[in-house]
Amino acid sequence: MVMRIIGLIDRQSGEPSMIDLRSDLMSWRPPAVAVAASLAASRPPAMAPGEDPYERKLYEVLSDELGVEAVLLMPTCTMANQIAIRVHLPEGGQLAAAPLAHILTVEARATALTRVGACPLPTDEGHPSPAVVDQFLQDRDRNIAALVWLENTHMLSAGSVIPVGWQSRIAAACREDGSALHLDGSRLWNAAAAQGLQMTDLTQGCDTVSISLNKAIGAPVGSVLAGSREAIDAAVRWRQTLGGEWRPIGTIAAAAIAALDDWRVRLETDLAMTASLVRGIANRLGEESVRPAPTNLIFLNRVGGDAPQFVEVLTRRGVQTTVVAANIVRLAIHSGVREREVAKIIEAVTATYAELEAAA
Ligand SMILES: *Cc1c(COP(=O)(O)O)cnc(C)c1O
């Protein structure tokens, strides 16, 4: 049986037929991740939260890496975000975020269940500027609690990063106003690698931060909510309420610890491949065919609105991608992509353009 499972790991056994760029959830899992998970799975499980040695170790390592007081494992980044809203806002509170923020788009139905009001902020490449946040705080109804929400990297803005200096100014304004600040940092690792910054630089000033472990860095499953001791204590209660308290948790925590090793090296390789792909595609198909990709997400422009057909043809040519909108195709670059596949991807994209052009 074990051999049958090992047989499914195609990275070791030659070329997989498909190059899967649908999501960075498809990133490569370092072998140490599987070893750590199975070692942890073979010892007797712990019962109560905080009793498991791997869980405690993960929180210690991550608190350090992120520069926060406390960390809490969550099944998904969606749950981490949804709990953050509940920790900071009462029902009827005001959630101020970019109109295309994940929390107001992909998570719209989950967010509706929190019964808070969305206040969309104008943005520059997906990020509200300090001036925009100042204006919001100045104009807001002081009888209604507010939560300012940032997203780094901003998924629906082709993985754009928050400009350096913006977050500390926004954090200072929120603190002075008495409003909370949350950062959806599902891909904060990618921002840190792209900007050459430490994770501690990017969490600074936020009351809470949510971060995916199962995207960039290749943990098999899970996300964390990080922040002050007080916020995380409240999050522990919400996680139990919503059924997100994993028991036993050691296997998941041990795998995540192993995935944290050398993450920056892997993400720097992803960045280099992303840059080569964007350059290659722009060279072959023109600058306007592809958006700038500051991190690991490449957005192809399909001004005619044929993104679904484009994805279909490209899949037939061996590269799986996703439709972000009728006029945008997304390629998520991750450590499961091999450098020698870069040229193949450029070929497949070019051929797909030509095929759709011929059919038009
Ligand atoms: C993927 C993603 C999430 C949700 O993560 P899940 O673990 O799939 O729930 C939240 N925010 C952003 C920006 C994301 O890209």
mmCIF file of C-alpha atoms and ligand atoms in Angstrom:
data_model
loop_
_atom_site.group_PDB
_atom_site.id
_atom_site.type_symbol
_atom_site.label_atom_id
_atom_site.label_comp_id
_atom_site.label_asym_id
_atom_site.label_seq_id
_atom_site.Cartn_x
_atom_site.Cartn_y
_atom_site.Cartn_z
ATOM 1 C CA MET A 1 0.000 0.000 0.000
ATOM 2 C CA VAL A 2 2.776 2.405 0.953
ATOM 3 C CA MET A 3 4.505 1.635 -2.333
ATOM 4 C CA ARG A 4 1.308 2.460 -4.185
ATOM 5 C CA ILE A 5 1.252 5.875 -2.488
ATOM 6 C CA ILE A 6 4.923 6.449 -3.280
ATOM 7 C CA GLY A 7 4.173 5.571 -6.908
ATOM 8 C CA LEU A 8 1.851 8.562 -7.058
ATOM 9 C CA ILE A 9 4.696 10.975 -6.326
ATOM 10 C CA ASP A 10 5.546 11.866 -9.914
ATOM 11 C CA ARG A 11 8.331 14.318 -9.106
ATOM 12 C CA GLN A 12 10.749 11.430 -8.642
ATOM 13 C CA SER A 13 9.407 9.262 -11.414
ATOM 14 C CA GLY A 14 10.005 11.313 -14.538
ATOM 15 C CA GLU A 15 7.926 13.882 -16.344
ATOM 16 C CA PRO A 16 4.330 14.428 -15.261
ATOM 17 C CA SER A 17 2.120 14.914 -18.304
ATOM 18 C CA MET A 18 0.586 18.158 -17.029
ATOM 19 C CA ILE A 19 2.226 21.343 -15.775
ATOM 20 C CA ASP A 20 -0.163 22.484 -13.062
ATOM 21 C CA LEU A 21 -0.231 26.273 -12.657
ATOM 22 C CA ARG A 22 -3.819 26.438 -11.361
ATOM 23 C CA SER A 23 -2.635 27.432 -7.889
ATOM 24 C CA ASP A 24 0.415 27.672 -5.666
ATOM 25 C CA LEU A 25 -1.407 25.102 -3.543
ATOM 26 C CA MET A 26 0.361 22.764 -5.996
ATOM 27 C CA SER A 27 3.812 23.701 -4.693
ATOM 28 C CA TRP A 28 6.391 20.997 -4.095
ATOM 29 C CA ARG A 29 6.421 19.366 -0.666
ATOM 30 C CA PRO A 30 9.999 18.952 0.569
ATOM 31 C CA PRO A 31 10.644 15.271 1.509
ATOM 32 C CA ALA A 32 11.345 16.347 5.118
ATOM 33 C CA VAL A 33 7.690 17.422 5.353
ATOM 34 C CA ALA A 34 6.464 13.854 4.814
ATOM 35 C CA VAL A 35 9.090 12.442 7.176
ATOM 36 C CA ALA A 36 8.181 14.900 9.942
ATOM 37 C CA ALA A 37 4.460 14.241 9.502
ATOM 38 C CA SER A 38 4.844 10.474 9.694
ATOM 39 C CA LEU A 39 7.151 10.619 12.722
ATOM 40 C CA ALA A 40 4.640 12.820 14.540
ATOM 41 C CA ALA A 41 1.743 10.606 13.461
ATOM 42 C CA SER A 42 3.416 7.544 14.977
ATOM 43 C CA ARG A 43 3.596 8.932 18.525
ATOM 44 C CA PRO A 44 0.603 9.006 20.901
ATOM 45 C CA PRO A 45 -1.554 12.070 20.250
ATOM 46 C CA ALA A 46 -2.065 14.932 22.699
ATOM 47 C CA MET A 47 -5.546 15.881 23.796
ATOM 48 C CA ALA A 48 -5.948 19.539 24.794
ATOM 49 C CA PRO A 49 -4.807 22.622 22.841
ATOM 50 C CA GLY A 50 -1.230 23.518 23.767
ATOM 51 C CA GLU A 51 -0.423 20.000 25.048
ATOM 52 C CA ASP A 52 1.232 18.794 21.854
ATOM 53 C CA PRO A 53 5.027 19.297 21.686
ATOM 54 C CA TYR A 54 5.033 19.811 17.876
ATOM 55 C CA GLU A 55 2.263 22.384 18.132
ATOM 56 C CA ARG A 56 4.183 24.248 20.843
ATOM 57 C CA LYS A 57 7.372 24.103 18.767
ATOM 58 C CA LEU A 58 5.608 25.425 15.666
ATOM 59 C CA TYR A 59 4.181 28.360 17.618
ATOM 60 C CA GLU A 60 7.607 29.119 19.093
ATOM 61 C CA VAL A 61 9.336 29.041 15.687
ATOM 62 C CA LEU A 62 6.610 31.071 13.966
ATOM 63 C CA SER A 63 6.241 33.682 16.727
ATOM 64 C CA ASP A 64 9.936 34.335 16.232
ATOM 65 C CA GLU A 65 9.830 34.340 12.425
ATOM 66 C CA LEU A 66 6.777 36.650 12.366
ATOM 67 C CA GLY A 67 7.677 38.845 15.343
ATOM 68 C CA VAL A 68 4.338 38.329 17.099
ATOM 69 C CA GLU A 69 3.267 37.396 20.628
ATOM 70 C CA ALA A 70 1.108 34.444 19.686
ATOM 71 C CA VAL A 71 0.193 32.115 16.808
ATOM 72 C CA LEU A 72 -2.722 29.739 16.274
ATOM 73 C CA LEU A 73 -3.064 26.980 13.660
ATOM 74 C CA MET A 74 -6.199 27.143 11.514
ATOM 75 C CA PRO A 75 -7.591 24.658 8.970
ATOM 76 C CA THR A 76 -7.729 27.342 6.236
ATOM 77 C CA CYS A 77 -6.790 30.959 5.637
ATOM 78 C CA THR A 78 -10.487 31.625 5.059
ATOM 79 C CA MET A 79 -11.213 30.528 8.618
ATOM 80 C CA ALA A 80 -8.281 32.606 9.947
ATOM 81 C CA ASN A 81 -9.703 35.663 8.144
ATOM 82 C CA GLN A 82 -13.267 35.023 9.228
ATOM 83 C CA ILE A 83 -12.182 34.599 12.851
ATOM 84 C CA ALA A 84 -10.128 37.817 12.629
ATOM 85 C CA ILE A 85 -13.285 39.728 11.712
ATOM 86 C CA ARG A 86 -15.101 38.228 14.721
ATOM 87 C CA VAL A 87 -12.197 38.981 17.072
ATOM 88 C CA HIS A 88 -12.087 42.669 16.075
ATOM 89 C CA LEU A 89 -15.659 43.621 15.194
ATOM 90 C CA PRO A 90 -19.105 43.250 16.719
ATOM 91 C CA GLU A 91 -22.065 42.596 14.393
ATOM 92 C CA GLY A 92 -22.839 45.749 12.479
ATOM 93 C CA GLY A 93 -19.188 46.860 12.576
ATOM 94 C CA GLN A 94 -17.454 48.262 9.531
ATOM 95 C CA LEU A 95 -14.892 46.338 7.482
ATOM 96 C CA ALA A 96 -12.794 48.694 5.324
ATOM 97 C CA ALA A 97 -10.966 46.864 2.534
ATOM 98 C CA ALA A 98 -9.994 47.015 -1.131
ATOM 99 C CA PRO A 99 -13.040 46.279 -3.340
ATOM 100 C CA LEU A 100 -11.196 43.308 -4.862
ATOM 101 C CA ALA A 101 -9.850 42.016 -1.528
ATOM 102 C CA HIS A 102 -10.189 38.241 -1.116
ATOM 103 C CA ILE A 103 -12.337 38.885 1.989
ATOM 104 C CA LEU A 104 -14.937 40.790 -0.104
ATOM 105 C CA THR A 105 -14.798 38.652 -3.267
ATOM 106 C CA VAL A 106 -13.885 34.971 -2.935
ATOM 107 C CA GLU A 107 -14.909 35.002 0.745
ATOM 108 C CA ALA A 108 -17.987 37.205 0.267
ATOM 109 C CA ARG A 109 -20.454 34.542 1.383
ATOM 110 C CA ALA A 110 -18.419 33.672 4.495
ATOM 111 C CA THR A 111 -18.002 37.360 5.310
ATOM 112 C CA ALA A 112 -21.764 37.915 4.994
ATOM 113 C CA LEU A 113 -22.223 35.486 7.924
ATOM 114 C CA THR A 114 -20.265 37.833 10.224
ATOM 115 C CA ARG A 115 -22.984 40.474 9.703
ATOM 116 C CA VAL A 116 -20.507 43.328 9.368
ATOM 117 C CA GLY A 117 -20.767 46.073 6.764
ATOM 118 C CA ALA A 118 -18.257 46.239 3.928
ATOM 119 C CA CYS A 119 -16.693 49.616 3.202
ATOM 120 C CA PRO A 120 -14.745 49.380 -0.086
ATOM 121 C CA LEU A 121 -11.706 51.696 -0.176
ATOM 122 C CA PRO A 122 -10.175 53.169 -3.355
ATOM 123 C CA THR A 123 -6.829 51.538 -4.138
ATOM 124 C CA ASP A 124 -3.622 51.819 -6.051
ATOM 125 C CA GLU A 125 -2.735 48.391 -7.550
ATOM 126 C CA GLY A 126 -4.971 46.743 -4.949
ATOM 127 C CA HIS A 127 -3.757 48.606 -1.869
ATOM 128 C CA PRO A 128 -5.438 51.531 -0.069
ATOM 129 C CA SER A 129 -2.864 54.302 0.473
ATOM 130 C CA PRO A 130 -2.220 55.869 3.904
ATOM 131 C CA ALA A 131 -4.104 58.967 2.689
ATOM 132 C CA VAL A 132 -7.144 56.858 1.756
ATOM 133 C CA VAL A 133 -7.155 55.152 5.163
ATOM 134 C CA ASP A 134 -6.730 58.541 6.925
ATOM 135 C CA GLN A 135 -9.752 59.839 5.049
ATOM 136 C CA PHE A 136 -11.799 56.769 5.934
ATOM 137 C CA LEU A 137 -10.923 57.056 9.631
ATOM 138 C CA GLN A 138 -11.692 60.758 9.630
ATOM 139 C CA ASP A 139 -15.096 60.331 7.966
ATOM 140 C CA ARG A 140 -16.272 57.235 9.771
ATOM 141 C CA ASP A 141 -19.183 57.180 12.220
ATOM 142 C CA ARG A 142 -17.474 56.948 15.607
ATOM 143 C CA ASN A 143 -20.406 54.991 17.072
ATOM 144 C CA ILE A 144 -19.548 52.079 14.773
ATOM 145 C CA ALA A 145 -16.395 50.006 15.352
ATOM 146 C CA ALA A 146 -14.087 49.787 12.328
ATOM 147 C CA LEU A 147 -11.534 47.269 11.126
ATOM 148 C CA VAL A 148 -9.029 48.246 8.416
ATOM 149 C CA TRP A 149 -8.065 45.312 6.209
ATOM 150 C CA LEU A 150 -4.930 44.946 4.065
ATOM 151 C CA GLU A 151 -3.944 42.088 1.734
ATOM 152 C CA ASN A 152 -0.300 41.292 0.911
ATOM 153 C CA THR A 153 0.233 40.121 -1.746
ATOM 154 C CA HIS A 154 -3.013 41.250 -3.372
ATOM 155 C CA MET A 155 -4.248 38.242 -5.308
ATOM 156 C CA LEU A 156 -6.646 39.970 -7.715
ATOM 157 C CA SER A 157 -4.015 42.617 -8.536
ATOM 158 C CA ALA A 158 -1.635 40.030 -9.992
ATOM 159 C CA GLY A 159 0.115 39.480 -6.655
ATOM 160 C CA SER A 160 1.071 43.125 -6.080
ATOM 161 C CA VAL A 161 2.890 44.022 -2.848
ATOM 162 C CA ILE A 162 2.078 46.812 -0.392
ATOM 163 C CA PRO A 163 4.507 49.676 -1.148
ATOM 164 C CA VAL A 164 7.245 49.979 1.483
ATOM 165 C CA GLY A 165 6.304 52.485 4.196
ATOM 166 C CA TRP A 166 2.532 52.369 3.662
ATOM 167 C CA GLN A 167 1.727 49.792 6.315
ATOM 168 C CA SER A 168 3.543 51.525 9.183
ATOM 169 C CA ARG A 169 1.725 54.788 8.412
ATOM 170 C CA ILE A 170 -1.640 53.007 8.173
ATOM 171 C CA ALA A 171 -0.907 51.135 11.429
ATOM 172 C CA ALA A 172 -0.056 54.382 13.246
ATOM 173 C CA ALA A 173 -3.296 55.988 12.025
ATOM 174 C CA CYS A 174 -5.382 52.972 13.112
ATOM 175 C CA ARG A 175 -3.741 52.913 16.521
ATOM 176 C CA GLU A 176 -4.377 56.612 17.048
ATOM 177 C CA ASP A 177 -7.985 56.174 15.930
ATOM 178 C CA GLY A 178 -8.557 53.103 18.104
ATOM 179 C CA SER A 179 -9.454 50.978 15.062
ATOM 180 C CA ALA A 180 -8.036 47.513 14.501
ATOM 181 C CA LEU A 181 -5.775 46.545 11.582
ATOM 182 C CA HIS A 182 -5.727 43.082 10.030
ATOM 183 C CA LEU A 183 -3.439 41.818 7.262
ATOM 184 C CA ASP A 184 -4.537 38.966 4.996
ATOM 185 C CA GLY A 185 -1.042 37.667 4.341
ATOM 186 C CA SER A 186 -1.988 34.406 2.677
ATOM 187 C CA ARG A 187 1.021 35.016 0.387
ATOM 188 C CA LEU A 188 3.108 37.145 2.773
ATOM 189 C CA TRP A 189 6.054 34.788 2.200
ATOM 190 C CA ASN A 190 6.024 35.740 -1.487
ATOM 191 C CA ALA A 191 6.016 39.455 -0.626
ATOM 192 C CA ALA A 192 8.968 39.002 1.749
ATOM 193 C CA ALA A 193 10.995 37.142 -0.884
ATOM 194 C CA ALA A 194 10.164 39.650 -3.636
ATOM 195 C CA GLN A 195 11.021 42.710 -1.533
ATOM 196 C CA GLY A 196 14.006 41.149 0.233
ATOM 197 C CA LEU A 197 12.347 41.858 3.567
ATOM 198 C CA GLN A 198 11.949 39.844 6.755
ATOM 199 C CA MET A 199 8.514 38.532 7.718
ATOM 200 C CA THR A 200 8.828 40.630 10.895
ATOM 201 C CA ASP A 201 8.993 43.788 8.712
ATOM 202 C CA LEU A 202 5.754 42.819 6.978
ATOM 203 C CA THR A 203 3.682 41.945 10.049
ATOM 204 C CA GLN A 204 4.649 45.132 11.878
ATOM 205 C CA GLY A 205 1.850 47.277 13.279
ATOM 206 C CA CYS A 206 -0.946 44.786 12.550
ATOM 207 C CA ASP A 207 -3.223 43.556 15.322
ATOM 208 C CA THR A 208 -3.625 40.235 13.530
ATOM 209 C CA VAL A 209 -2.176 38.581 10.429
ATOM 210 C CA SER A 210 -3.410 35.472 8.610
ATOM 211 C CA ILE A 211 -0.868 33.442 6.652
ATOM 212 C CA SER A 212 -1.205 30.300 4.513
ATOM 213 C CA LEU A 213 1.184 27.454 5.191
ATOM 214 C CA ASN A 214 -0.110 25.311 2.314
ATOM 215 C CA LYS A 215 0.616 27.695 -0.577
ATOM 216 C CA ALA A 216 4.124 29.120 -0.987
ATOM 217 C CA ILE A 217 6.046 27.132 1.584
ATOM 218 C CA GLY A 218 4.515 23.737 0.858
ATOM 219 C CA ALA A 219 3.022 22.515 4.140
ATOM 220 C CA PRO A 220 0.450 19.818 3.314
ATOM 221 C CA VAL A 221 -2.380 21.725 4.981
ATOM 222 C CA GLY A 222 -3.177 24.681 7.213
ATOM 223 C CA SER A 223 -2.842 28.391 7.893
ATOM 224 C CA VAL A 224 -2.150 30.479 10.964
ATOM 225 C CA LEU A 225 -3.616 33.501 12.638
ATOM 226 C CA ALA A 226 -0.903 35.512 14.398
ATOM 227 C CA GLY A 227 -1.068 38.551 16.647
ATOM 228 C CA SER A 228 -1.269 39.763 20.229
ATOM 229 C CA ARG A 229 -1.814 37.271 23.048
ATOM 230 C CA GLU A 230 -5.192 38.862 23.685
ATOM 231 C CA ALA A 231 -6.383 38.556 20.067
ATOM 232 C CA ILE A 232 -5.194 34.950 19.825
ATOM 233 C CA ASP A 233 -6.913 34.001 23.116
ATOM 234 C CA ALA A 234 -10.171 35.275 21.634
ATOM 235 C CA ALA A 235 -9.417 33.422 18.374
ATOM 236 C CA VAL A 236 -8.972 30.125 20.287
ATOM 237 C CA ARG A 237 -12.577 30.415 21.491
ATOM 238 C CA TRP A 238 -13.896 31.278 18.018
ATOM 239 C CA ARG A 239 -11.961 28.420 16.435
ATOM 240 C CA GLN A 240 -13.603 25.969 18.815
ATOM 241 C CA THR A 241 -17.022 27.528 18.184
ATOM 242 C CA LEU A 242 -16.650 27.129 14.427
ATOM 243 C CA GLY A 243 -15.309 23.585 14.594
ATOM 244 C CA GLY A 244 -11.788 24.451 13.509
ATOM 245 C CA GLU A 245 -9.972 22.928 16.468
ATOM 246 C CA TRP A 246 -7.914 20.068 15.077
ATOM 247 C CA ARG A 247 -7.350 17.141 17.454
ATOM 248 C CA PRO A 248 -4.834 15.650 17.426
ATOM 249 C CA ILE A 249 -2.749 18.382 15.858
ATOM 250 C CA GLY A 250 0.843 17.085 16.080
ATOM 251 C CA THR A 251 1.059 15.633 12.550
ATOM 252 C CA ILE A 252 -0.029 18.908 10.989
ATOM 253 C CA ALA A 253 2.246 21.021 13.199
ATOM 254 C CA ALA A 254 5.287 18.804 12.567
ATOM 255 C CA ALA A 255 4.778 18.957 8.791
ATOM 256 C CA ALA A 256 4.500 22.756 8.950
ATOM 257 C CA ILE A 257 7.742 23.050 10.951
ATOM 258 C CA ALA A 258 9.574 21.065 8.272
ATOM 259 C CA ALA A 259 8.040 23.187 5.483
ATOM 260 C CA LEU A 260 9.497 26.330 7.070
ATOM 261 C CA ASP A 261 13.063 25.192 6.369
ATOM 262 C CA ASP A 262 14.709 27.133 3.522
ATOM 263 C CA TRP A 263 11.447 28.664 2.323
ATOM 264 C CA ARG A 264 13.178 31.799 1.076
ATOM 265 C CA VAL A 265 15.504 29.880 -1.241
ATOM 266 C CA ARG A 266 12.540 28.094 -2.841
ATOM 267 C CA LEU A 267 10.586 31.318 -3.280
ATOM 268 C CA GLU A 268 13.546 33.108 -4.842
ATOM 269 C CA THR A 269 13.632 30.345 -7.470
ATOM 270 C CA ASP A 270 9.890 30.858 -8.072
ATOM 271 C CA LEU A 271 10.509 34.589 -8.558
ATOM 272 C CA ALA A 272 13.282 33.992 -11.076
ATOM 273 C CA MET A 273 11.069 31.572 -13.045
ATOM 274 C CA THR A 274 8.175 34.052 -12.943
ATOM 275 C CA ALA A 275 10.426 36.818 -14.311
ATOM 276 C CA SER A 276 11.684 34.549 -17.133
ATOM 277 C CA LEU A 277 8.123 33.587 -18.031
ATOM 278 C CA VAL A 278 6.871 37.168 -18.116
ATOM 279 C CA ARG A 279 9.869 38.247 -20.200
ATOM 280 C CA GLY A 280 9.444 35.292 -22.556
ATOM 281 C CA ILE A 281 5.718 35.854 -23.027
ATOM 282 C CA ALA A 282 6.117 39.628 -23.508
ATOM 283 C CA ASN A 283 8.897 39.035 -26.060
ATOM 284 C CA ARG A 284 6.800 36.624 -28.078
ATOM 285 C CA LEU A 285 3.358 38.210 -27.729
ATOM 286 C CA GLY A 286 3.929 41.854 -26.811
ATOM 287 C CA GLU A 287 4.057 43.820 -23.571
ATOM 288 C CA GLU A 288 0.285 44.253 -23.472
ATOM 289 C CA SER A 289 -0.319 40.484 -23.384
ATOM 290 C CA VAL A 290 0.809 40.118 -19.776
ATOM 291 C CA ARG A 291 0.595 42.213 -16.591
ATOM 292 C CA PRO A 292 3.715 42.968 -14.525
ATOM 293 C CA ALA A 293 4.170 40.136 -11.995
ATOM 294 C CA PRO A 294 5.832 41.467 -8.831
ATOM 295 C CA THR A 295 5.598 38.079 -7.102
ATOM 296 C CA ASN A 296 4.500 34.631 -8.326
ATOM 297 C CA LEU A 297 1.152 35.305 -10.046
ATOM 298 C CA ILE A 298 1.114 35.960 -13.796
ATOM 299 C CA PHE A 299 -2.029 37.541 -15.284
ATOM 300 C CA LEU A 300 -2.459 37.169 -19.045
ATOM 301 C CA ASN A 301 -4.719 39.770 -20.657
ATOM 302 C CA ARG A 302 -7.487 38.485 -22.930
ATOM 303 C CA VAL A 303 -9.155 41.745 -23.900
ATOM 304 C CA GLY A 304 -11.669 39.893 -26.072
ATOM 305 C CA GLY A 305 -13.024 38.133 -22.965
ATOM 306 C CA ASP A 306 -12.128 34.597 -24.103
ATOM 307 C CA ALA A 307 -10.255 33.538 -20.948
ATOM 308 C CA PRO A 308 -12.315 30.305 -20.538
ATOM 309 C CA GLN A 309 -11.508 29.175 -24.098
ATOM 310 C CA PHE A 310 -7.876 30.178 -23.609
ATOM 311 C CA VAL A 311 -7.608 28.018 -20.488
ATOM 312 C CA GLU A 312 -9.242 25.114 -22.305
ATOM 313 C CA VAL A 313 -6.837 25.244 -25.256
ATOM 314 C CA LEU A 314 -3.807 25.766 -23.008
ATOM 315 C CA THR A 315 -4.833 22.744 -20.910
ATOM 316 C CA ARG A 316 -4.951 20.648 -24.087
ATOM 317 C CA ARG A 317 -1.378 21.808 -24.654
ATOM 318 C CA GLY A 318 -0.343 20.495 -21.237
ATOM 319 C CA VAL A 319 -0.496 23.583 -19.006
ATOM 320 C CA GLN A 320 -3.312 23.966 -16.466
ATOM 321 C CA THR A 321 -4.254 27.523 -15.431
ATOM 322 C CA THR A 322 -7.296 29.345 -14.017
ATOM 323 C CA VAL A 323 -9.809 31.927 -15.201
ATOM 324 C CA VAL A 324 -9.727 34.972 -12.894
ATOM 325 C CA ALA A 325 -12.206 36.964 -14.986
ATOM 326 C CA ALA A 326 -13.494 36.763 -18.562
ATOM 327 C CA ASN A 327 -10.466 38.807 -19.646
ATOM 328 C CA ILE A 328 -7.796 37.416 -17.295
ATOM 329 C CA VAL A 329 -6.004 34.056 -17.167
ATOM 330 C CA ARG A 330 -3.872 33.357 -14.090
ATOM 331 C CA LEU A 331 -0.663 31.328 -13.980
ATOM 332 C CA ALA A 332 0.464 30.607 -10.402
ATOM 333 C CA ILE A 333 4.193 29.845 -10.261
ATOM 334 C CA HIS A 334 5.358 27.607 -7.420
ATOM 335 C CA SER A 335 8.153 25.269 -6.375
ATOM 336 C CA GLY A 336 6.462 22.340 -8.129
ATOM 337 C CA VAL A 337 7.428 23.949 -11.468
ATOM 338 C CA ARG A 338 10.809 22.874 -12.791
ATOM 339 C CA GLU A 339 13.115 25.364 -14.446
ATOM 340 C CA ARG A 340 13.274 23.327 -17.637
ATOM 341 C CA GLU A 341 9.478 23.643 -17.904
ATOM 342 C CA VAL A 342 9.676 27.436 -18.325
ATOM 343 C CA ALA A 343 10.429 27.210 -22.052
ATOM 344 C CA LYS A 344 7.616 24.656 -22.505
ATOM 345 C CA ILE A 345 5.120 26.968 -20.800
ATOM 346 C CA ILE A 346 6.122 29.901 -23.032
ATOM 347 C CA GLU A 347 5.718 27.638 -26.107
ATOM 348 C CA ALA A 348 2.302 26.423 -24.986
ATOM 349 C CA VAL A 349 1.070 29.968 -24.237
ATOM 350 C CA THR A 350 2.351 31.242 -27.595
ATOM 351 C CA ALA A 351 0.737 28.354 -29.485
ATOM 352 C CA THR A 352 -2.553 28.951 -27.660
ATOM 353 C CA TYR A 353 -2.515 32.630 -28.661
ATOM 354 C CA ALA A 354 -1.901 31.642 -32.264
ATOM 355 C CA GLU A 355 -4.618 28.972 -32.249
ATOM 356 C CA LEU A 356 -7.259 31.367 -30.853
ATOM 357 C CA GLU A 357 -6.146 34.100 -33.243
ATOM 358 C CA ALA A 358 -6.529 31.755 -36.217
ATOM 359 C CA ALA A 359 -9.999 30.750 -35.044
ATOM 360 C CA ALA A 360 -11.139 34.372 -34.579
HETATM 361 C C1 LIG B 1 -6.011 31.515 -0.827
HETATM 362 C C2 LIG B 1 -6.341 32.786 -0.143
HETATM 363 C C3 LIG B 1 -7.112 32.789 1.025
HETATM 364 C C4 LIG B 1 -7.861 31.562 1.535
HETATM 365 O O1 LIG B 1 -7.072 30.480 1.806
HETATM 366 P P1 LIG B 1 -7.754 29.040 2.047
HETATM 367 O O2 LIG B 1 -6.752 28.346 2.910
HETATM 368 O O3 LIG B 1 -7.908 28.427 0.706
HETATM 369 O O4 LIG B 1 -9.051 29.235 2.735
HETATM 370 C C5 LIG B 1 -7.279 33.987 1.681
HETATM 371 N N1 LIG B 1 -6.745 35.135 1.199
HETATM 372 C C6 LIG B 1 -6.006 35.168 0.080
HETATM 373 C C7 LIG B 1 -5.404 36.449 -0.370
HETATM 374 C C8 LIG B 1 -5.798 33.989 -0.642
HETATM 375 O O5 LIG B 1 -5.094 34.027 -1.785
#
